[in-house]
Amino acid sequence: MASEREIFSLSGPLYLTAIDWRNTCHRRSIAASLVQSVYILERDRQQNRQGFNALAPPWWEFFHFHLIQVLVDNEDQSYFGAIYEYKFPNSNFHNKSMDDNHNQNQNQNPPKYVIAFRGTIAKKGNRSQDFKLDLRLIRDNLHNCSRFHIGLQVVQNIVQNHEVSDIWLTGHSLGSSIALLIGRNMMKTGIHLETYLFNPPFTSLPIEKFTKNEKLKHGIRITHSVLTSGLASAVNSCKSKSTNKSESFTLLSSWIPYLFVNPSDPICAEYVGYFEHREKMAAIGKGEIGRISTQNSIRSIIGNAIGKDQSEPSHLLPCAYVAINSSPSPDFKRAHGIHQWWKPDLQCNYKLYQFP
């Protein structure tokens, strides 16, 4: 039996009958719905729901998108992503924005293409491969998986033939890490993709969840920053690659993805403290320590020190447009779930963090 959350008419954002593409809340809800459609595509595949029995199509058709390609994992043949193409309806799609206070100066028309990635499915048929990828993520080794390479290839193909402003990247949980990694790689070639990341995993030390005492958290972060910055400087002074890594991180400063974070979700909550701490370090005149520490992890520093070919921590960013869900979340499932991001009563606090 299908769950209520899989059925668009029961749990989808039916209130979006008149879409204003300039409205950040509308854009967020549609991006989240397209990610949800990837989850349900995989459930349809597993349960052999085809034709009129398939539950995934309403999640994209309601917003005038067409499914043009499903992305298949080479290991377990599961559907982990999808490419959607927008088909302009006959009616005028622009309406006066009700809430345009949080928009960046980005494309305000519908995207022509959206590439969406689902996260981990902890059920039979998916958990084995998905959990393996979760471990890769924790080890900063996601760039060696087939899902990343398949996703990067399709994004590169679309970018070659279409305007960059017509393309969105989006993902949830593990899928947001794949989208983030693709976005970072595209950015290094000078291509800025509008990106929506829901509950993106923060795989470094989760200080945000250690304590509710703000002074203690601030003290832990300062200590961690000084330690990380000192170790990085010491190791980098002996490594010729350090300058390239620093320049690579700096290149990301002109790319500002949307990060949708729930502070009750331990998987992504640290992004809140991560950016707030960088801002505080700059305010007390320690911006350089903040800059070095926020582009390195202890694990990556140790890896470089012992001569391992250590990749950059892909979850670390110099800039982001952070949206924090301040609505109550009674349990982990709802704090980490994709469904929260299209709720009409969602209480979101938005802030742009932009550092050189």
mmCIF file of C-alpha atoms in Angstrom:
data_model
loop_
_atom_site.group_PDB
_atom_site.id
_atom_site.type_symbol
_atom_site.label_atom_id
_atom_site.label_comp_id
_atom_site.label_asym_id
_atom_site.label_seq_id
_atom_site.Cartn_x
_atom_site.Cartn_y
_atom_site.Cartn_z
ATOM 1 C CA MET A 1 0.000 0.000 0.000
ATOM 2 C CA ALA A 2 1.194 3.504 -0.835
ATOM 3 C CA SER A 3 1.684 5.905 2.038
ATOM 4 C CA GLU A 4 -0.236 9.166 2.164
ATOM 5 C CA ARG A 5 3.009 11.084 1.710
ATOM 6 C CA GLU A 6 3.520 9.536 -1.723
ATOM 7 C CA ILE A 7 0.170 10.784 -3.038
ATOM 8 C CA PHE A 8 0.324 14.321 -4.386
ATOM 9 C CA SER A 9 -3.399 15.034 -3.908
ATOM 10 C CA LEU A 10 -3.057 14.232 -0.187
ATOM 11 C CA SER A 11 0.299 15.732 0.746
ATOM 12 C CA GLY A 12 1.546 17.914 -2.134
ATOM 13 C CA PRO A 13 1.464 21.745 -2.302
ATOM 14 C CA LEU A 14 -1.964 21.991 -3.928
ATOM 15 C CA TYR A 15 -2.172 25.653 -2.918
ATOM 16 C CA LEU A 16 0.322 26.564 -5.680
ATOM 17 C CA THR A 17 -2.322 26.976 -8.362
ATOM 18 C CA ALA A 18 -0.877 30.330 -9.446
ATOM 19 C CA ILE A 19 2.903 30.128 -9.472
ATOM 20 C CA ASP A 20 4.985 33.250 -9.110
ATOM 21 C CA TRP A 21 8.512 32.302 -10.105
ATOM 22 C CA ARG A 22 9.825 35.459 -8.431
ATOM 23 C CA ASN A 23 8.565 34.230 -5.080
ATOM 24 C CA THR A 24 11.262 32.378 -3.136
ATOM 25 C CA CYS A 25 8.686 30.319 -1.245
ATOM 26 C CA HIS A 26 7.140 29.097 -4.507
ATOM 27 C CA ARG A 27 10.533 28.230 -5.946
ATOM 28 C CA ARG A 28 11.510 26.370 -2.780
ATOM 29 C CA SER A 29 8.264 24.381 -2.754
ATOM 30 C CA ILE A 30 8.587 23.367 -6.399
ATOM 31 C CA ALA A 31 12.237 22.347 -6.058
ATOM 32 C CA ALA A 32 11.344 20.217 -3.013
ATOM 33 C CA SER A 33 8.407 18.639 -4.849
ATOM 34 C CA LEU A 34 10.625 17.648 -7.757
ATOM 35 C CA VAL A 35 13.028 15.986 -5.338
ATOM 36 C CA GLN A 36 10.079 14.163 -3.777
ATOM 37 C CA SER A 37 9.115 12.931 -7.224
ATOM 38 C CA VAL A 38 12.482 11.155 -7.497
ATOM 39 C CA TYR A 39 11.826 9.295 -4.250
ATOM 40 C CA ILE A 40 8.446 8.207 -5.588
ATOM 41 C CA LEU A 41 9.847 7.259 -8.993
ATOM 42 C CA GLU A 42 12.040 4.762 -7.162
ATOM 43 C CA ARG A 43 9.084 3.494 -5.107
ATOM 44 C CA ASP A 44 7.045 3.121 -8.306
ATOM 45 C CA ARG A 45 9.890 1.098 -9.821
ATOM 46 C CA GLN A 46 10.195 -1.178 -6.800
ATOM 47 C CA GLN A 47 6.467 -1.822 -6.555
ATOM 48 C CA ASN A 48 5.990 -2.054 -10.330
ATOM 49 C CA ARG A 49 3.466 0.792 -10.343
ATOM 50 C CA GLN A 50 3.070 1.758 -13.986
ATOM 51 C CA GLY A 51 0.673 3.773 -16.123
ATOM 52 C CA PHE A 52 -2.318 5.043 -14.178
ATOM 53 C CA ASN A 53 -1.038 3.301 -11.043
ATOM 54 C CA ALA A 54 2.198 5.315 -10.937
ATOM 55 C CA LEU A 55 2.200 7.924 -8.154
ATOM 56 C CA ALA A 56 5.200 10.019 -9.213
ATOM 57 C CA PRO A 57 3.881 11.966 -12.283
ATOM 58 C CA PRO A 58 1.573 14.408 -10.419
ATOM 59 C CA TRP A 59 4.580 15.677 -8.474
ATOM 60 C CA TRP A 60 6.016 17.226 -11.651
ATOM 61 C CA GLU A 61 2.981 17.568 -13.912
ATOM 62 C CA PHE A 62 1.207 19.888 -11.460
ATOM 63 C CA PHE A 63 3.979 22.445 -12.074
ATOM 64 C CA HIS A 64 4.059 21.929 -15.875
ATOM 65 C CA PHE A 65 7.229 19.842 -15.963
ATOM 66 C CA HIS A 66 7.886 16.772 -18.089
ATOM 67 C CA LEU A 67 10.161 13.920 -17.096
ATOM 68 C CA ILE A 68 12.818 13.554 -19.800
ATOM 69 C CA GLN A 69 15.357 11.236 -18.167
ATOM 70 C CA VAL A 70 15.723 9.018 -15.103
ATOM 71 C CA LEU A 71 19.204 8.604 -13.624
ATOM 72 C CA VAL A 72 20.007 4.988 -12.722
ATOM 73 C CA ASP A 73 22.608 3.768 -10.227
ATOM 74 C CA ASN A 74 25.019 1.334 -11.885
ATOM 75 C CA GLU A 75 25.332 -0.778 -8.745
ATOM 76 C CA ASP A 76 21.737 -1.548 -7.729
ATOM 77 C CA GLN A 77 19.786 -0.200 -10.748
ATOM 78 C CA SER A 78 17.804 2.142 -8.482
ATOM 79 C CA TYR A 79 16.527 5.541 -9.610
ATOM 80 C CA PHE A 80 18.531 8.201 -7.775
ATOM 81 C CA GLY A 81 17.860 11.268 -9.891
ATOM 82 C CA ALA A 82 15.801 12.729 -12.714
ATOM 83 C CA ILE A 83 15.864 15.503 -15.294
ATOM 84 C CA TYR A 84 12.731 17.580 -15.774
ATOM 85 C CA GLU A 85 11.905 20.007 -18.549
ATOM 86 C CA TYR A 86 9.499 22.883 -18.030
ATOM 87 C CA LYS A 87 6.693 23.314 -20.559
ATOM 88 C CA PHE A 88 5.201 26.788 -20.536
ATOM 89 C CA PRO A 89 1.443 26.733 -19.932
ATOM 90 C CA ASN A 90 -0.820 28.897 -22.045
ATOM 91 C CA SER A 91 -1.702 31.145 -19.140
ATOM 92 C CA ASN A 92 0.514 33.920 -17.812
ATOM 93 C CA PHE A 93 2.784 32.387 -15.183
ATOM 94 C CA HIS A 94 3.879 35.658 -13.561
ATOM 95 C CA ASN A 95 1.756 37.052 -10.778
ATOM 96 C CA LYS A 96 2.605 39.848 -8.388
ATOM 97 C CA SER A 97 4.925 38.472 -5.726
ATOM 98 C CA MET A 98 3.471 38.133 -2.244
ATOM 99 C CA ASP A 99 6.861 37.655 -0.628
ATOM 100 C CA ASP A 100 9.872 38.798 -2.619
ATOM 101 C CA ASN A 101 11.972 39.969 0.302
ATOM 102 C CA HIS A 102 14.470 37.113 0.167
ATOM 103 C CA ASN A 103 15.218 36.827 -3.542
ATOM 104 C CA GLN A 104 18.708 36.920 -4.932
ATOM 105 C CA ASN A 105 19.320 38.708 -8.203
ATOM 106 C CA GLN A 106 18.973 35.487 -10.140
ATOM 107 C CA ASN A 107 16.841 34.336 -12.996
ATOM 108 C CA GLN A 108 13.207 35.081 -12.149
ATOM 109 C CA ASN A 109 11.691 32.968 -14.908
ATOM 110 C CA PRO A 110 10.915 29.258 -14.615
ATOM 111 C CA PRO A 111 13.892 26.979 -15.121
ATOM 112 C CA LYS A 112 13.983 25.189 -18.436
ATOM 113 C CA TYR A 113 15.615 22.149 -16.829
ATOM 114 C CA VAL A 114 15.787 20.856 -13.268
ATOM 115 C CA ILE A 115 18.134 18.043 -12.242
ATOM 116 C CA ALA A 116 16.949 16.539 -8.948
ATOM 117 C CA PHE A 117 18.528 13.953 -6.645
ATOM 118 C CA ARG A 118 16.885 11.931 -3.892
ATOM 119 C CA GLY A 119 18.471 11.054 -0.583
ATOM 120 C CA THR A 120 18.852 7.797 1.336
ATOM 121 C CA ILE A 121 15.983 5.311 1.354
ATOM 122 C CA ALA A 122 16.353 3.122 4.443
ATOM 123 C CA LYS A 123 14.218 0.296 3.094
ATOM 124 C CA LYS A 124 14.865 -3.104 1.583
ATOM 125 C CA GLY A 125 16.155 -2.786 -1.949
ATOM 126 C CA ASN A 126 17.859 0.555 -1.288
ATOM 127 C CA ARG A 127 19.477 0.583 2.115
ATOM 128 C CA SER A 128 22.571 -1.430 1.168
ATOM 129 C CA GLN A 129 23.773 0.860 -1.637
ATOM 130 C CA ASP A 130 22.475 4.069 -0.055
ATOM 131 C CA PHE A 131 24.224 3.347 3.254
ATOM 132 C CA LYS A 132 27.467 2.659 1.396
ATOM 133 C CA LEU A 133 27.186 6.093 -0.181
ATOM 134 C CA ASP A 134 26.438 7.646 3.214
ATOM 135 C CA LEU A 135 29.749 6.216 4.427
ATOM 136 C CA ARG A 136 31.498 7.626 1.359
ATOM 137 C CA LEU A 137 29.990 10.999 2.209
ATOM 138 C CA ILE A 138 31.286 10.867 5.781
ATOM 139 C CA ARG A 139 34.757 9.999 4.460
ATOM 140 C CA ASP A 140 34.724 12.837 1.881
ATOM 141 C CA ASN A 141 34.824 10.217 -0.846
ATOM 142 C CA LEU A 142 31.489 10.803 -2.575
ATOM 143 C CA HIS A 143 33.274 12.099 -5.673
ATOM 144 C CA ASN A 144 34.354 8.532 -6.461
ATOM 145 C CA CYS A 145 30.832 7.101 -6.704
ATOM 146 C CA SER A 146 28.948 6.458 -9.953
ATOM 147 C CA ARG A 147 25.999 8.635 -8.937
ATOM 148 C CA PHE A 148 28.198 11.719 -8.835
ATOM 149 C CA HIS A 149 29.831 10.935 -12.185
ATOM 150 C CA ILE A 150 26.500 10.196 -13.876
ATOM 151 C CA GLY A 151 24.967 13.358 -12.445
ATOM 152 C CA LEU A 152 27.941 15.518 -13.405
ATOM 153 C CA GLN A 153 27.904 14.177 -16.959
ATOM 154 C CA VAL A 154 24.221 14.933 -17.541
ATOM 155 C CA VAL A 155 24.601 18.417 -16.065
ATOM 156 C CA GLN A 156 27.602 19.112 -18.307
ATOM 157 C CA ASN A 157 25.632 17.908 -21.331
ATOM 158 C CA ILE A 158 22.697 20.194 -20.548
ATOM 159 C CA VAL A 159 24.961 23.182 -19.852
ATOM 160 C CA GLN A 160 26.664 22.735 -23.237
ATOM 161 C CA ASN A 161 23.366 23.147 -25.062
ATOM 162 C CA HIS A 162 21.368 25.582 -22.925
ATOM 163 C CA GLU A 163 21.691 28.826 -21.017
ATOM 164 C CA VAL A 164 23.072 28.374 -17.495
ATOM 165 C CA SER A 165 20.291 30.597 -16.135
ATOM 166 C CA ASP A 166 17.757 28.032 -17.384
ATOM 167 C CA ILE A 167 19.095 25.222 -15.202
ATOM 168 C CA TRP A 168 18.461 24.295 -11.564
ATOM 169 C CA LEU A 169 20.184 21.737 -9.363
ATOM 170 C CA THR A 170 18.333 20.371 -6.347
ATOM 171 C CA GLY A 171 18.583 17.519 -3.883
ATOM 172 C CA HIS A 172 17.698 16.280 -0.423
ATOM 173 C CA SER A 173 20.015 14.764 2.212
ATOM 174 C CA LEU A 174 22.457 12.453 0.376
ATOM 175 C CA GLY A 175 21.033 13.861 -2.869
ATOM 176 C CA SER A 176 21.831 17.400 -1.749
ATOM 177 C CA SER A 177 25.444 16.325 -1.196
ATOM 178 C CA ILE A 178 25.565 15.018 -4.775
ATOM 179 C CA ALA A 179 24.022 18.246 -6.080
ATOM 180 C CA LEU A 180 26.439 20.303 -3.987
ATOM 181 C CA LEU A 181 29.425 18.362 -5.289
ATOM 182 C CA ILE A 182 28.246 18.832 -8.876
ATOM 183 C CA GLY A 183 27.631 22.537 -8.278
ATOM 184 C CA ARG A 184 31.121 22.959 -6.813
ATOM 185 C CA ASN A 185 32.725 21.238 -9.796
ATOM 186 C CA MET A 186 30.744 23.316 -12.284
ATOM 187 C CA MET A 187 31.630 26.487 -10.386
ATOM 188 C CA LYS A 188 35.332 25.753 -10.774
ATOM 189 C CA THR A 189 34.835 25.993 -14.530
ATOM 190 C CA GLY A 190 33.053 29.341 -14.145
ATOM 191 C CA ILE A 191 29.490 28.014 -14.356
ATOM 192 C CA HIS A 192 27.082 29.217 -11.654
ATOM 193 C CA LEU A 193 24.051 26.957 -11.322
ATOM 194 C CA GLU A 194 21.043 27.950 -9.247
ATOM 195 C CA THR A 195 21.028 25.299 -6.544
ATOM 196 C CA TYR A 196 18.510 24.255 -3.872
ATOM 197 C CA LEU A 197 19.860 21.969 -1.143
ATOM 198 C CA PHE A 198 17.428 20.506 1.391
ATOM 199 C CA ASN A 199 18.795 19.155 4.706
ATOM 200 C CA PRO A 200 22.360 19.019 3.353
ATOM 201 C CA PRO A 201 24.587 16.805 5.537
ATOM 202 C CA PHE A 202 27.318 18.587 7.472
ATOM 203 C CA THR A 203 29.945 15.893 8.018
ATOM 204 C CA SER A 204 32.407 17.771 10.227
ATOM 205 C CA LEU A 205 32.165 18.148 14.005
ATOM 206 C CA PRO A 206 28.452 18.840 14.823
ATOM 207 C CA ILE A 207 29.042 21.463 17.515
ATOM 208 C CA GLU A 208 25.522 22.864 17.125
ATOM 209 C CA LYS A 209 24.027 19.739 18.735
ATOM 210 C CA PHE A 210 26.546 19.394 21.603
ATOM 211 C CA THR A 211 24.924 21.935 23.889
ATOM 212 C CA LYS A 212 22.258 24.632 24.015
ATOM 213 C CA ASN A 213 24.583 26.982 25.891
ATOM 214 C CA GLU A 214 25.498 29.646 23.330
ATOM 215 C CA LYS A 215 28.605 30.839 25.176
ATOM 216 C CA LEU A 216 29.912 27.294 25.448
ATOM 217 C CA LYS A 217 29.236 26.643 21.752
ATOM 218 C CA HIS A 218 31.022 29.858 20.832
ATOM 219 C CA GLY A 219 34.004 28.884 22.974
ATOM 220 C CA ILE A 220 34.173 25.398 21.434
ATOM 221 C CA ARG A 221 34.019 26.876 17.947
ATOM 222 C CA ILE A 222 36.781 29.401 18.634
ATOM 223 C CA THR A 223 39.005 26.652 20.034
ATOM 224 C CA HIS A 224 38.196 24.411 17.079
ATOM 225 C CA SER A 225 38.882 27.251 14.623
ATOM 226 C CA VAL A 226 42.245 28.117 16.168
ATOM 227 C CA LEU A 227 43.260 24.436 16.199
ATOM 228 C CA THR A 228 42.090 23.807 12.627
ATOM 229 C CA SER A 229 43.660 27.008 11.313
ATOM 230 C CA GLY A 230 46.959 26.270 13.056
ATOM 231 C CA LEU A 231 47.125 22.696 11.798
ATOM 232 C CA ALA A 232 46.184 23.744 8.270
ATOM 233 C CA SER A 233 48.826 26.475 8.190
ATOM 234 C CA ALA A 234 51.492 24.125 9.504
ATOM 235 C CA VAL A 235 50.695 21.372 7.016
ATOM 236 C CA ASN A 236 50.172 23.722 4.085
ATOM 237 C CA SER A 237 53.541 25.363 4.597
ATOM 238 C CA CYS A 238 55.066 22.038 3.577
ATOM 239 C CA LYS A 239 52.668 21.231 0.765
ATOM 240 C CA SER A 240 52.777 22.812 -2.685
ATOM 241 C CA LYS A 241 49.114 21.918 -3.300
ATOM 242 C CA SER A 242 47.857 24.093 -0.455
ATOM 243 C CA THR A 243 47.733 27.286 -2.518
ATOM 244 C CA ASN A 244 45.676 25.590 -5.202
ATOM 245 C CA LYS A 245 43.174 24.291 -2.631
ATOM 246 C CA SER A 246 42.844 27.734 -1.060
ATOM 247 C CA GLU A 247 42.314 29.339 -4.462
ATOM 248 C CA SER A 248 39.800 26.627 -5.358
ATOM 249 C CA PHE A 249 37.770 27.397 -2.235
ATOM 250 C CA THR A 250 37.947 31.138 -2.911
ATOM 251 C CA LEU A 251 36.585 30.567 -6.434
ATOM 252 C CA LEU A 252 33.370 29.300 -4.844
ATOM 253 C CA SER A 253 32.696 32.716 -3.295
ATOM 254 C CA SER A 254 30.713 33.908 -6.304
ATOM 255 C CA TRP A 255 28.377 30.891 -6.147
ATOM 256 C CA ILE A 256 25.590 31.179 -3.572
ATOM 257 C CA PRO A 257 23.480 28.028 -3.256
ATOM 258 C CA TYR A 258 20.284 27.944 -1.200
ATOM 259 C CA LEU A 259 20.669 25.800 1.921
ATOM 260 C CA PHE A 260 17.442 24.739 3.648
ATOM 261 C CA VAL A 261 18.246 23.722 7.205
ATOM 262 C CA ASN A 262 16.231 22.536 10.189
ATOM 263 C CA PRO A 263 18.036 23.199 13.513
ATOM 264 C CA SER A 264 16.329 20.109 14.983
ATOM 265 C CA ASP A 265 17.954 17.903 12.353
ATOM 266 C CA PRO A 266 21.392 16.763 13.570
ATOM 267 C CA ILE A 267 22.432 15.913 10.016
ATOM 268 C CA CYS A 268 22.305 19.500 8.749
ATOM 269 C CA ALA A 269 22.002 21.690 11.893
ATOM 270 C CA GLU A 270 25.699 22.537 12.062
ATOM 271 C CA TYR A 271 25.396 24.723 8.954
ATOM 272 C CA VAL A 272 23.627 27.257 11.191
ATOM 273 C CA GLY A 273 26.571 27.549 13.586
ATOM 274 C CA TYR A 274 29.132 27.189 10.792
ATOM 275 C CA PHE A 275 28.081 30.391 9.049
ATOM 276 C CA GLU A 276 27.192 32.306 12.209
ATOM 277 C CA HIS A 277 30.643 31.530 13.613
ATOM 278 C CA ARG A 278 32.413 32.766 10.501
ATOM 279 C CA GLU A 279 30.471 36.013 10.830
ATOM 280 C CA LYS A 280 31.392 36.334 14.523
ATOM 281 C CA MET A 281 35.063 35.684 13.825
ATOM 282 C CA ALA A 282 35.087 38.491 11.278
ATOM 283 C CA ALA A 283 33.344 40.790 13.773
ATOM 284 C CA ILE A 284 36.053 40.273 16.436
ATOM 285 C CA GLY A 285 38.877 40.784 13.965
ATOM 286 C CA LYS A 286 39.729 37.111 13.516
ATOM 287 C CA GLY A 287 38.403 36.786 9.993
ATOM 288 C CA GLU A 288 41.559 35.157 8.635
ATOM 289 C CA ILE A 289 41.411 32.381 11.240
ATOM 290 C CA GLY A 290 37.739 31.933 10.391
ATOM 291 C CA ARG A 291 38.506 31.810 6.688
ATOM 292 C CA ILE A 292 41.176 29.114 7.023
ATOM 293 C CA SER A 293 39.242 27.001 9.515
ATOM 294 C CA THR A 294 36.000 27.008 7.533
ATOM 295 C CA GLN A 295 37.650 25.655 4.395
ATOM 296 C CA ASN A 296 39.379 22.772 6.157
ATOM 297 C CA SER A 297 38.372 19.801 8.267
ATOM 298 C CA ILE A 298 40.609 18.033 10.777
ATOM 299 C CA ARG A 299 40.256 14.835 8.752
ATOM 300 C CA SER A 300 41.363 16.473 5.499
ATOM 301 C CA ILE A 301 44.325 18.142 7.225
ATOM 302 C CA ILE A 302 45.521 14.862 8.745
ATOM 303 C CA GLY A 303 45.055 13.136 5.389
ATOM 304 C CA ASN A 304 47.222 15.736 3.686
ATOM 305 C CA ALA A 305 49.831 15.529 6.432
ATOM 306 C CA ILE A 306 50.332 11.775 6.038
ATOM 307 C CA GLY A 307 50.459 11.985 2.271
ATOM 308 C CA LYS A 308 47.001 10.707 1.372
ATOM 309 C CA ASP A 309 45.339 12.063 -1.767
ATOM 310 C CA GLN A 310 42.710 13.880 0.251
ATOM 311 C CA SER A 311 39.898 15.679 -1.545
ATOM 312 C CA GLU A 312 38.447 18.959 -0.354
ATOM 313 C CA PRO A 313 35.635 18.606 2.211
ATOM 314 C CA SER A 314 32.745 19.060 -0.199
ATOM 315 C CA HIS A 315 30.263 20.205 2.451
ATOM 316 C CA LEU A 316 32.271 23.332 3.337
ATOM 317 C CA LEU A 317 31.287 26.558 1.580
ATOM 318 C CA PRO A 318 32.391 30.188 1.732
ATOM 319 C CA CYS A 319 28.920 31.523 0.908
ATOM 320 C CA ALA A 320 25.305 30.431 1.035
ATOM 321 C CA TYR A 321 21.791 31.702 1.249
ATOM 322 C CA VAL A 322 20.610 29.913 4.415
ATOM 323 C CA ALA A 323 16.930 29.313 5.132
ATOM 324 C CA ILE A 324 16.237 28.011 8.640
ATOM 325 C CA ASN A 325 12.960 26.265 9.398
ATOM 326 C CA SER A 326 11.913 27.718 12.742
ATOM 327 C CA SER A 327 8.641 25.758 12.859
ATOM 328 C CA PRO A 328 8.438 23.058 15.571
ATOM 329 C CA SER A 329 9.660 19.602 14.519
ATOM 330 C CA PRO A 330 8.528 16.936 17.002
ATOM 331 C CA ASP A 331 10.859 14.182 15.802
ATOM 332 C CA PHE A 332 13.865 13.450 13.588
ATOM 333 C CA LYS A 333 11.773 12.059 10.740
ATOM 334 C CA ARG A 334 9.930 15.338 10.305
ATOM 335 C CA ALA A 335 12.983 17.503 10.995
ATOM 336 C CA HIS A 336 14.935 15.729 8.250
ATOM 337 C CA GLY A 337 12.065 15.024 5.849
ATOM 338 C CA ILE A 338 11.576 16.719 2.483
ATOM 339 C CA HIS A 339 7.863 17.344 3.127
ATOM 340 C CA GLN A 340 8.470 20.238 5.520
ATOM 341 C CA TRP A 341 9.771 22.466 2.738
ATOM 342 C CA TRP A 342 6.486 22.992 0.894
ATOM 343 C CA LYS A 343 4.197 23.452 3.899
ATOM 344 C CA PRO A 344 2.116 26.629 3.476
ATOM 345 C CA ASP A 345 2.577 27.594 7.154
ATOM 346 C CA LEU A 346 6.331 27.058 7.140
ATOM 347 C CA GLN A 347 8.201 29.630 9.216
ATOM 348 C CA CYS A 348 11.533 30.324 7.549
ATOM 349 C CA ASN A 349 14.270 32.744 8.529
ATOM 350 C CA TYR A 350 16.512 33.692 5.611
ATOM 351 C CA LYS A 351 20.020 35.081 5.696
ATOM 352 C CA LEU A 352 22.697 35.630 3.101
ATOM 353 C CA TYR A 353 26.235 34.732 4.177
ATOM 354 C CA GLN A 354 28.861 35.959 1.746
ATOM 355 C CA PHE A 355 32.548 35.974 2.502
ATOM 356 C CA PRO A 356 35.544 36.558 0.221
#
